[in-house]
PDB file of C-alpha atoms in Angstrom:
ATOM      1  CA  UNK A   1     -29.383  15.462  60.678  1.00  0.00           C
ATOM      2  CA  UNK A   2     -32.577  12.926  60.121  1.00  0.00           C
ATOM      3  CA  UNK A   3     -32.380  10.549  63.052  1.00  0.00           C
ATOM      4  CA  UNK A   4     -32.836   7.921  60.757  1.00  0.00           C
ATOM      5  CA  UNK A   5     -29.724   7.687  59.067  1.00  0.00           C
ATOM      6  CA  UNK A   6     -27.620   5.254  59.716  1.00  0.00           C
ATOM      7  CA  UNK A   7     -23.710   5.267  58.676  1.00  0.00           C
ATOM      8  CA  UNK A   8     -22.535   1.987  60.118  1.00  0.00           C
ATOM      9  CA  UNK A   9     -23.713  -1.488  59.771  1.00  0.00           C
ATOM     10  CA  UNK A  10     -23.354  -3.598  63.395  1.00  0.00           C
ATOM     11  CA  UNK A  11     -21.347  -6.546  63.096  1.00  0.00           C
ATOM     12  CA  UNK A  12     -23.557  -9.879  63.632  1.00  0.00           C
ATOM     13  CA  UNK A  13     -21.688 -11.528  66.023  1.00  0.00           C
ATOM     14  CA  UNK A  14     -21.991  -8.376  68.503  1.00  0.00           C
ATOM     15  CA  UNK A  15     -25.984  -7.940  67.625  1.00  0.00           C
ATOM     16  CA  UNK A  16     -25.502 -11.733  68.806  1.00  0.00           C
ATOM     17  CA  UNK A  17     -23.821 -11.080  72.051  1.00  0.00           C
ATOM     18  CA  UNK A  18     -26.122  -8.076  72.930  1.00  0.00           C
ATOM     19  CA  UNK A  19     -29.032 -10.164  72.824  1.00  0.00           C
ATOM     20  CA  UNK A  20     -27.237 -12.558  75.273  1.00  0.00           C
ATOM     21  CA  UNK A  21     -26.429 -10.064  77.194  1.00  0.00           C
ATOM     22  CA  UNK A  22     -29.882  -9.432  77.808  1.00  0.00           C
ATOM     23  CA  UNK A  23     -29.500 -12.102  79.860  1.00  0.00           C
ATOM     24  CA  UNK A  24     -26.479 -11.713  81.949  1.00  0.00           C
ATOM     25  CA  UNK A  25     -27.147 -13.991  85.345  1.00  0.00           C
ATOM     26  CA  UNK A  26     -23.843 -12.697  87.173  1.00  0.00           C
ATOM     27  CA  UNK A  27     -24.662 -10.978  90.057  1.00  0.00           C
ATOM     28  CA  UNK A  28     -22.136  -8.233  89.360  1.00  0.00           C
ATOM     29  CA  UNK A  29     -22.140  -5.112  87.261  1.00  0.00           C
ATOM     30  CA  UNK A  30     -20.936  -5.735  83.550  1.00  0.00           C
ATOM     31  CA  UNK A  31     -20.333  -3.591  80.164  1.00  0.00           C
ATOM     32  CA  UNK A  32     -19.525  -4.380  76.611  1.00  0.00           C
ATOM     33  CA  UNK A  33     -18.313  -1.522  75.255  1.00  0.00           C
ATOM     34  CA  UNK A  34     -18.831  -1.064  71.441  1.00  0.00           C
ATOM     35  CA  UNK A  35     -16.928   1.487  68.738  1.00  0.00           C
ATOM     36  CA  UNK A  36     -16.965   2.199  65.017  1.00  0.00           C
ATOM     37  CA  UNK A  37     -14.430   0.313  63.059  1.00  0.00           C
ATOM     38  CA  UNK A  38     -14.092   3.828  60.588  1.00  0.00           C
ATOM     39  CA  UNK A  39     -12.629   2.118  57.738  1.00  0.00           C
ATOM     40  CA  UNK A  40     -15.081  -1.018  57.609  1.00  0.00           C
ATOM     41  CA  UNK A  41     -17.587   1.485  58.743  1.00  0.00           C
ATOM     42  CA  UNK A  42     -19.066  -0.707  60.931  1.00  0.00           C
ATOM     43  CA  UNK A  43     -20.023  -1.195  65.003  1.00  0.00           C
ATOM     44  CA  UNK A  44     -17.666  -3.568  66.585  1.00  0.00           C
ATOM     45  CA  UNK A  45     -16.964  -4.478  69.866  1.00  0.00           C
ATOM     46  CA  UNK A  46     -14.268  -3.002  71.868  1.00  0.00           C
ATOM     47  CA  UNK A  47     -14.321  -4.458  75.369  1.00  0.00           C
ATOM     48  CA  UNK A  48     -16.268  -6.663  78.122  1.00  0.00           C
ATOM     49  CA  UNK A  49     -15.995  -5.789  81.649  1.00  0.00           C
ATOM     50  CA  UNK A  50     -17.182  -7.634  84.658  1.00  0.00           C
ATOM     51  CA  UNK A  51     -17.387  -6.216  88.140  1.00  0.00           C
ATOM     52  CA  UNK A  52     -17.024  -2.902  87.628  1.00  0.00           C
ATOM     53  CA  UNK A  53     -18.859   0.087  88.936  1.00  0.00           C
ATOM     54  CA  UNK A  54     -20.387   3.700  87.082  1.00  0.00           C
ATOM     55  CA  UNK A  55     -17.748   5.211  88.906  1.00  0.00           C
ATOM     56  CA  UNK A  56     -14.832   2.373  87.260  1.00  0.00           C
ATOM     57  CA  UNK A  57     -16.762   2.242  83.789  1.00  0.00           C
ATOM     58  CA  UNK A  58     -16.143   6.092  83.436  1.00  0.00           C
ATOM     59  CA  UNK A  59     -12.345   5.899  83.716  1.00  0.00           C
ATOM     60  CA  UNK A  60     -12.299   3.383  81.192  1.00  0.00           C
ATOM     61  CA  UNK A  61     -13.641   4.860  78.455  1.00  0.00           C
ATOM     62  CA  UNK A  62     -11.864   7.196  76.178  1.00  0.00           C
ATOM     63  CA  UNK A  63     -12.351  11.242  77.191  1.00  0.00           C
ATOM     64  CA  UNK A  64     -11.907  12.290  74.074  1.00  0.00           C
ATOM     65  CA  UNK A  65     -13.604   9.439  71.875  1.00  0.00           C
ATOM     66  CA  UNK A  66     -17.168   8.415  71.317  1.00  0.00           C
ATOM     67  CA  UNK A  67     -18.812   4.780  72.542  1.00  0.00           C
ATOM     68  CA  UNK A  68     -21.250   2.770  72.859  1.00  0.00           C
ATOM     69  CA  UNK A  69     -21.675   1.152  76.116  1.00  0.00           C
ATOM     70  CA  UNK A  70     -24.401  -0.984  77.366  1.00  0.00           C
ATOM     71  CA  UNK A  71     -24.504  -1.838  81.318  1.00  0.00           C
ATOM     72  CA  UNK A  72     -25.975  -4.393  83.442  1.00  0.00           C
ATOM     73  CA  UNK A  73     -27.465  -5.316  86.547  1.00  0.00           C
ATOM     74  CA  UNK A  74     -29.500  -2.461  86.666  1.00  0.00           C
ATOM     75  CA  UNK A  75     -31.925  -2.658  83.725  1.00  0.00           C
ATOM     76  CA  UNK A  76     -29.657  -3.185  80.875  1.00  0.00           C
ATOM     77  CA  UNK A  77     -29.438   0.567  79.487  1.00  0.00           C
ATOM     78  CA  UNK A  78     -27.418   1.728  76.292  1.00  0.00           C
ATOM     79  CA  UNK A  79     -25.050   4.736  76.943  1.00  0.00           C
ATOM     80  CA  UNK A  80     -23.650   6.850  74.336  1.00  0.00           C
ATOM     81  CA  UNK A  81     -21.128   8.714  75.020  1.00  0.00           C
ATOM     82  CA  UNK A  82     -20.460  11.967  73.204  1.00  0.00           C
ATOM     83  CA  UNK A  83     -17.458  13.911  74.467  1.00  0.00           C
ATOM     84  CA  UNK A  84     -17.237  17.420  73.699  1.00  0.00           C
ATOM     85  CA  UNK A  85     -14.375  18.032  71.594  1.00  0.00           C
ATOM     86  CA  UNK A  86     -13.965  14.993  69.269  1.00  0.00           C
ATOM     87  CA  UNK A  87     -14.326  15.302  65.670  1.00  0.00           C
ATOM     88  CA  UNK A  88     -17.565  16.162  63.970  1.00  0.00           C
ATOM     89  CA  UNK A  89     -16.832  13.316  61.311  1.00  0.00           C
ATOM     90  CA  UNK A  90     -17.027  10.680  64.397  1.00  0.00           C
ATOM     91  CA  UNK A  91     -19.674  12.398  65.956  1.00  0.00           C
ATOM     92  CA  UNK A  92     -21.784  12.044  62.353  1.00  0.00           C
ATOM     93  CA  UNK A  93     -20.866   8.473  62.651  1.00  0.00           C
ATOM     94  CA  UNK A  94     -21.578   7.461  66.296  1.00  0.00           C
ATOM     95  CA  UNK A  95     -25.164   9.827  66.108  1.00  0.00           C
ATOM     96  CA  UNK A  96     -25.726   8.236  62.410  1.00  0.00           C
ATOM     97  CA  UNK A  97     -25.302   5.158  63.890  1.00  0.00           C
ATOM     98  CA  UNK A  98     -26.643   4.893  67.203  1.00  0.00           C
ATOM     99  CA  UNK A  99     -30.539   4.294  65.852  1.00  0.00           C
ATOM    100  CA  UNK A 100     -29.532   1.490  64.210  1.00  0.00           C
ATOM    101  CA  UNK A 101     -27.710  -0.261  67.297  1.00  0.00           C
ATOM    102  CA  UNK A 102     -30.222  -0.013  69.143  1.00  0.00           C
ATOM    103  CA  UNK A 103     -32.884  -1.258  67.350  1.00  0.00           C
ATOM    104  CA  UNK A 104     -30.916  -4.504  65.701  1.00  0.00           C
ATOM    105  CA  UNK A 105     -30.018  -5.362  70.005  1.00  0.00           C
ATOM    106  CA  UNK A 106     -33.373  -4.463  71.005  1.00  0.00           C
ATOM    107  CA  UNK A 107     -32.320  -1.727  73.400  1.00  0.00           C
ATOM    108  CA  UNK A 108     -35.340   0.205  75.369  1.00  0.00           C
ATOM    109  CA  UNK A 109     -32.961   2.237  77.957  1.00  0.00           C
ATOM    110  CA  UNK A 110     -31.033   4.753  75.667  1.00  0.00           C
ATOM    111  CA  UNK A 111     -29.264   7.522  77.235  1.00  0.00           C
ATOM    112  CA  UNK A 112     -26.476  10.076  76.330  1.00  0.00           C
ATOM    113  CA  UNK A 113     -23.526  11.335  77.890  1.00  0.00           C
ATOM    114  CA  UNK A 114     -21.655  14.151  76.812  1.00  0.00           C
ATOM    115  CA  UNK A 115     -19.284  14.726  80.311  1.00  0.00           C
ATOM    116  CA  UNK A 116     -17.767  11.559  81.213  1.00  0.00           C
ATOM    117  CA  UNK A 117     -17.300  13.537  84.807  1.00  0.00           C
ATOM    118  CA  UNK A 118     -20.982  13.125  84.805  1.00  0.00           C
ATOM    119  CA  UNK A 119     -21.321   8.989  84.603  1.00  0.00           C
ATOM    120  CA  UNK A 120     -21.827   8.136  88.555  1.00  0.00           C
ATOM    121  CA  UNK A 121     -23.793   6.413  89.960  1.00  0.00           C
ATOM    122  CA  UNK A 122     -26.608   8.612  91.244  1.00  0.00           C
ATOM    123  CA  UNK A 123     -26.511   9.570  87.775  1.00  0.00           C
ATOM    124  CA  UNK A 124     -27.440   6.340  86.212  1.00  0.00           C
ATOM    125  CA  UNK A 125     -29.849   5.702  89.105  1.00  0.00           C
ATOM    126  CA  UNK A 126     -31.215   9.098  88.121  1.00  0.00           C
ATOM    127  CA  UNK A 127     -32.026   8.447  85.045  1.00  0.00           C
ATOM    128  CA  UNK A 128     -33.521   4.928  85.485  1.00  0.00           C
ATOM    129  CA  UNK A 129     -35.630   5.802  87.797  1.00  0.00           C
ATOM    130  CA  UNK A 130     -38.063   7.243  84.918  1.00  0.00           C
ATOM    131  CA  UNK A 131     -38.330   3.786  83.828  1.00  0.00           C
ATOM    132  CA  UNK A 132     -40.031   2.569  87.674  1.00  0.00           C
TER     133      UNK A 132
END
């Protein structure tokens, strides 16, 4: 699959509140949490969350369903999760996808989850550490 296909177009308004979300001046952790709207094939978003942890962030996203998730204080990052186990169609879609979200919000911290088990943390502090 080329990595520069893109199967979704992001809706405006969310490309909008990404780039505000940039930036956040709360003190405490937040997420939006993004997912494809299949039949308007298109990146919408699906939640905000304020206050919450790696740790709470993990239990509420979907096991079995793909998302886009971008977190903050630490350096904003973009997650993607991937769960094992979900349909190839949506994983097209999310991976087909995922190129384009990032670019149109300006995203430099882009990492991928495939265990939601794994999202802790250590984990996250793991992996932006390669960024210090």
């Amino acid at each position: 699959m080329s990595e520069s296909l893109v199967v979704c177009n992001v809706a405006e308004d969310l490309v909008e509140k990404l780039r505000k979300f940039h930036f956040h001046k709360e003190m405490n952790n937040a997420s939006i949490i993004m997912k494809i709207h299949k039949d308007k094939r298109r990146v919408v978003l699906d939640e905000e969350l304020e206050g919450i942890s790696p740790d709470e962030l993990k239990d509420e996203l979907p096991e079995q369903q793909p998302h886009f998730t971008v977190y903050i204080p630490y350096p904003l990052c973009f997650i993607f999760s991937s769960p094992v186990g979900h349909k190839p169609e949506q994983q097209m879609m999310y991976a087909g996808s995922k190129n384009k979200l990032v670019q149109r919000a300006e995203l430099t911290k882009v990492f991928e989850i495939r265990n939601m088990e794994d999202l802790t943390e250590e984990w996250l502090s793991d992996k932006l550490g390669f960024f210090h």
